[in-house]
XYZ file of C-alpha atoms in Angstrom:
334
model
C -62.435 -154.512 18.229
C -58.952 -153.158 19.615
C -60.689 -149.536 19.226
C -64.481 -149.764 20.526
C -65.203 -150.325 24.218
C -66.455 -154.384 24.651
C -70.454 -153.117 24.858
C -69.825 -150.857 21.101
C -68.964 -154.211 19.935
C -71.090 -156.714 21.807
C -73.647 -154.278 20.102
C -72.234 -154.317 16.888
C -72.062 -158.414 17.289
C -76.114 -158.814 18.055
C -76.911 -155.809 15.390
C -75.110 -158.408 12.789
C -76.983 -161.471 14.282
C -79.743 -160.187 14.870
C -80.086 -158.085 11.182
C -78.447 -158.648 8.363
C -79.958 -161.141 6.433
C -78.192 -164.264 4.954
C -78.192 -163.252 1.543
C -76.854 -159.993 2.412
C -73.670 -161.758 4.049
C -72.960 -164.317 1.562
C -72.703 -161.251 -1.659
C -69.360 -160.330 -2.624
C -68.150 -157.302 -1.363
C -67.556 -156.070 -5.295
C -71.083 -156.794 -6.348
C -72.544 -155.762 -3.554
C -74.647 -152.216 -4.953
C -76.992 -149.611 -3.334
C -79.654 -151.379 -3.928
C -79.566 -153.914 -2.454
C -78.540 -151.983 0.614
C -82.104 -149.861 -0.242
C -84.091 -152.979 -0.530
C -82.974 -154.472 3.312
C -83.738 -151.721 4.351
C -86.863 -151.435 3.006
C -88.082 -154.629 4.423
C -86.571 -154.355 7.446
C -88.832 -151.236 8.279
C -92.063 -153.285 7.839
C -91.157 -156.298 8.390
C -92.546 -157.744 12.220
C -89.502 -158.414 14.220
C -91.815 -160.658 16.592
C -92.248 -163.305 12.859
C -89.273 -162.471 11.483
C -87.776 -164.111 14.690
C -90.339 -166.619 15.857
C -90.573 -165.285 19.274
C -93.607 -167.709 19.985
C -93.570 -170.514 17.431
C -90.938 -172.886 20.225
C -94.021 -172.103 23.208
C -96.384 -174.503 23.893
C -100.462 -174.198 22.737
C -101.623 -176.843 25.425
C -99.357 -175.116 28.858
C -100.756 -174.369 31.972
C -98.166 -171.467 32.689
C -98.651 -167.824 31.266
C -95.025 -167.649 30.210
C -95.396 -170.182 28.208
C -98.317 -170.324 26.077
C -98.343 -168.873 22.482
C -99.269 -165.188 21.729
C -99.806 -162.299 19.374
C -97.663 -163.095 16.003
C -98.216 -167.202 17.411
C -101.390 -167.080 17.314
C -101.870 -165.506 14.232
C -102.548 -161.986 14.795
C -99.449 -160.268 14.611
C -98.350 -157.413 16.562
C -97.344 -155.037 14.338
C -93.133 -154.731 16.224
C -91.549 -152.629 13.597
C -88.149 -151.332 13.897
C -88.061 -147.147 14.980
C -86.220 -145.180 12.579
C -83.811 -144.545 14.877
C -83.047 -148.529 15.105
C -83.303 -148.610 10.925
C -80.512 -146.050 11.272
C -78.115 -147.452 13.409
C -78.010 -150.413 11.155
C -77.343 -148.531 8.617
C -74.658 -146.669 10.254
C -73.306 -150.575 11.398
C -72.830 -151.291 7.583
C -71.233 -147.808 6.213
C -68.788 -148.030 9.094
C -67.798 -151.510 7.871
C -67.474 -151.102 3.891
C -65.508 -148.135 5.230
C -62.653 -150.185 6.386
C -63.113 -152.033 3.699
C -62.713 -149.306 1.238
C -59.549 -148.524 3.928
C -58.053 -151.726 3.587
C -58.314 -152.009 -0.559
C -61.027 -153.948 -1.202
C -63.685 -151.740 -2.145
C -63.460 -149.239 -4.786
C -65.882 -147.198 -3.028
C -68.645 -147.646 0.188
C -71.504 -147.946 -1.664
C -73.455 -148.095 1.420
C -73.055 -143.574 1.474
C -75.427 -143.185 -1.722
C -78.015 -145.129 0.890
C -80.794 -142.990 2.585
C -82.526 -143.183 5.571
C -84.694 -141.761 7.490
C -83.570 -139.776 10.145
C -84.738 -140.769 13.603
C -85.468 -138.378 16.357
C -83.946 -138.903 19.870
C -87.282 -139.499 22.222
C -87.492 -136.088 24.442
C -87.444 -137.048 28.129
C -88.874 -135.363 30.667
C -87.040 -134.661 34.093
C -87.913 -134.806 37.421
C -88.839 -131.056 38.195
C -87.743 -129.645 41.228
C -90.471 -131.425 43.748
C -90.217 -134.303 42.417
C -87.033 -134.235 42.519
C -86.700 -133.958 46.216
C -89.767 -136.589 46.919
C -86.791 -138.752 45.364
C -84.199 -138.166 47.572
C -86.208 -138.221 50.835
C -87.472 -141.391 49.558
C -84.082 -142.803 48.660
C -82.039 -142.219 52.540
C -84.324 -145.680 52.769
C -82.555 -147.650 50.370
C -79.400 -149.302 50.729
C -78.352 -147.058 47.579
C -79.135 -144.181 48.763
C -75.637 -142.529 48.470
C -75.469 -143.600 44.458
C -79.316 -142.228 43.601
C -77.846 -139.312 45.319
C -74.882 -138.784 43.716
C -76.592 -139.829 40.365
C -78.706 -136.939 40.548
C -76.485 -134.189 42.442
C -74.008 -134.590 39.665
C -75.139 -136.494 36.644
C -72.546 -138.867 36.466
C -73.326 -142.089 34.500
C -74.481 -145.603 35.394
C -71.604 -146.889 34.786
C -69.306 -144.071 35.590
C -71.382 -144.761 39.278
C -70.604 -148.095 39.388
C -66.930 -148.281 38.296
C -66.249 -145.163 40.970
C -63.705 -146.072 43.523
C -62.455 -144.911 47.196
C -59.679 -143.934 45.887
C -60.879 -141.465 43.498
C -62.614 -139.789 46.200
C -61.518 -137.570 48.174
C -64.118 -136.561 51.048
C -62.352 -134.106 52.774
C -61.436 -132.127 49.744
C -65.511 -132.414 48.313
C -63.674 -134.203 45.362
C -64.587 -136.431 42.972
C -62.494 -137.993 39.667
C -64.175 -139.816 36.814
C -61.650 -142.403 35.745
C -63.129 -145.683 34.541
C -67.311 -147.456 34.284
C -67.792 -151.069 34.531
C -70.196 -151.967 32.056
C -71.934 -155.374 31.720
C -71.127 -156.491 28.543
C -73.378 -160.082 27.095
C -71.667 -163.048 26.842
C -68.559 -162.158 28.544
C -70.305 -160.343 32.186
C -68.539 -157.470 34.046
C -65.996 -155.060 32.270
C -64.197 -152.527 33.695
C -63.911 -150.222 30.449
C -62.383 -146.649 30.427
C -64.543 -143.463 30.143
C -66.669 -142.942 27.357
C -64.090 -140.901 26.259
C -61.883 -138.423 26.719
C -63.540 -135.604 27.719
C -65.642 -137.800 30.478
C -62.004 -138.334 32.402
C -62.771 -135.241 34.690
C -62.268 -134.648 38.382
C -66.102 -132.583 39.498
C -66.630 -130.856 43.095
C -69.195 -133.098 45.280
C -72.564 -131.187 47.502
C -71.947 -131.303 51.092
C -75.038 -133.659 51.249
C -73.229 -135.482 48.330
C -70.310 -135.913 51.310
C -72.547 -136.617 53.870
C -74.637 -139.341 52.247
C -70.962 -140.578 50.977
C -69.520 -140.823 54.626
C -72.735 -142.414 55.441
C -72.489 -144.868 53.016
C -68.485 -145.988 54.003
C -69.761 -146.737 56.861
C -72.785 -149.100 55.891
C -70.067 -150.795 53.679
C -67.793 -151.263 56.343
C -70.456 -153.039 58.043
C -71.078 -155.558 55.276
C -67.517 -156.353 55.364
C -67.815 -156.626 58.892
C -70.785 -159.003 58.877
C -69.090 -160.984 55.346
C -65.910 -161.780 57.550
C -63.649 -164.105 54.965
C -66.024 -164.077 51.901
C -65.226 -160.309 51.340
C -63.732 -159.745 47.700
C -62.416 -156.314 48.261
C -62.395 -154.676 44.883
C -61.743 -151.054 46.498
C -65.396 -149.395 44.694
C -67.568 -147.424 46.386
C -70.965 -149.042 45.491
C -70.980 -152.593 45.734
C -72.905 -155.935 46.410
C -73.381 -156.865 50.872
C -70.014 -159.193 49.434
C -67.974 -156.376 47.892
C -68.373 -157.292 44.250
C -69.229 -155.043 41.514
C -72.858 -154.369 40.773
C -75.152 -156.041 38.164
C -76.458 -152.468 36.171
C -80.063 -154.815 35.170
C -80.114 -154.797 39.511
C -79.423 -151.319 40.023
C -82.018 -150.658 37.749
C -84.392 -152.857 39.768
C -84.313 -151.281 42.609
C -84.534 -147.716 40.751
C -87.777 -148.684 39.958
C -89.014 -150.130 42.644
C -87.488 -146.838 44.924
C -90.046 -145.092 41.895
C -92.929 -147.155 42.908
C -92.677 -146.257 46.404
C -92.061 -142.660 46.124
C -95.065 -142.740 44.230
C -93.457 -141.321 41.335
C -93.732 -141.960 37.645
C -91.548 -144.191 35.460
C -88.130 -142.954 34.088
C -84.968 -144.563 33.217
C -81.983 -143.969 35.666
C -80.129 -142.277 33.352
C -82.952 -139.737 33.060
C -81.509 -138.203 36.915
C -78.722 -137.379 34.849
C -80.703 -135.050 32.431
C -82.636 -133.847 35.960
C -79.457 -132.823 37.250
C -78.400 -130.154 33.922
C -82.388 -129.450 33.687
C -82.213 -128.366 37.183
C -79.299 -126.604 37.014
C -80.126 -124.665 33.916
C -83.170 -123.530 36.191
C -80.698 -122.507 38.506
C -78.497 -120.124 35.847
C -76.244 -121.824 35.613
C -73.803 -121.162 32.394
C -73.707 -124.296 29.943
C -69.912 -124.938 29.937
C -69.742 -125.693 33.539
C -72.649 -128.079 32.452
C -70.986 -129.757 30.000
C -67.895 -130.022 32.015
C -69.937 -131.624 34.669
C -71.492 -134.135 32.955
C -68.126 -135.067 31.007
C -69.664 -133.986 26.982
C -67.206 -134.300 24.556
C -68.580 -130.854 23.308
C -71.512 -128.211 24.523
C -73.005 -128.224 21.103
C -73.883 -132.012 22.824
C -75.169 -130.744 25.789
C -77.322 -127.490 24.193
C -78.828 -130.253 21.641
C -79.268 -132.551 24.620
C -80.935 -129.610 27.009
C -82.759 -127.947 24.276
C -86.309 -127.907 25.834
C -85.340 -126.564 29.340
C -83.072 -123.568 26.830
C -86.611 -122.535 25.203
C -88.231 -122.081 29.077
C -85.558 -120.167 29.643
C -85.715 -117.785 26.406
C -89.501 -117.407 27.690
C -88.476 -116.143 30.900
C -85.659 -113.596 29.668
C -88.313 -112.233 26.754
C -91.073 -112.082 30.238
C -88.449 -110.066 31.640
C -87.973 -107.648 28.600
C -91.526 -107.273 27.741
C -91.751 -105.814 31.555
C -88.980 -103.700 30.614
C -90.641 -102.336 27.661
C -93.637 -101.988 29.433
C -92.349 -100.085 31.974
C -93.169 -95.668 32.600
C -90.941 -92.959 34.059
C -93.481 -91.804 36.936
C -94.016 -88.308 35.755
């Protein structure tokens, strides 16, 4: 627990609680085999999670409220909600990491989970905003209290936790720069937690565009008005984005406001994190070098940037080959 971030530890605990069967946990480490792990993962693949967890068994068949009535599996109609290959891969990775720790502690001679093959899950490709959608989004954001947060997310590609953990002391509006030094995350069972950045390369200083500086300036004036209105109830956290009483923002509330903004602007539904992808895609479209985008987004390696935005690079390659065709098809004038 001292080597991983709090939200990572919470995910490990949730994985253990939800997916690891009792008979596997009670087995002696020395008796655990690769076959045991393979059979368990194979069973997870074909088991409906609604059936396994008994999601609807506590619902009242005579209830008048829709949210209290039984549905799908509780009515004998399996909804077939199976785990994705990515989730299976993650569960296997958690066990493999735990057994590797046991090997380092000399509790095991070898890690049997290494011998178990799991299907490689593919990350779902996102469709970032087009330039027209991005302009529509920014125009619609002007009417929201958190307009500066959404503006900054699209223009700089900051992560949600980096935005929520941003302090006024990290900003230099005169010089037009911003320093990323911490993040704010919600950890189940603990609450809101201030943590270091995701990786050492995530701790960075970036240049702010003029529009973002203007947006942050307006937001600072708005926050001062909130502080005056709250009076003694104001919590001086020093954070840039807060509630009307100065308290840190709940990530789920930010997501709710974001989706409300999308509906009001008649834009397709995407995740808040997809604004980060949209930022990189728009920069690539403008011919910005990949290494500059990597530094702006705070990726640990340029290979991550290149892999995530491969679909955009393919479009740029097509443009490049079309230009080559145009150059080769030119005929000198007689």
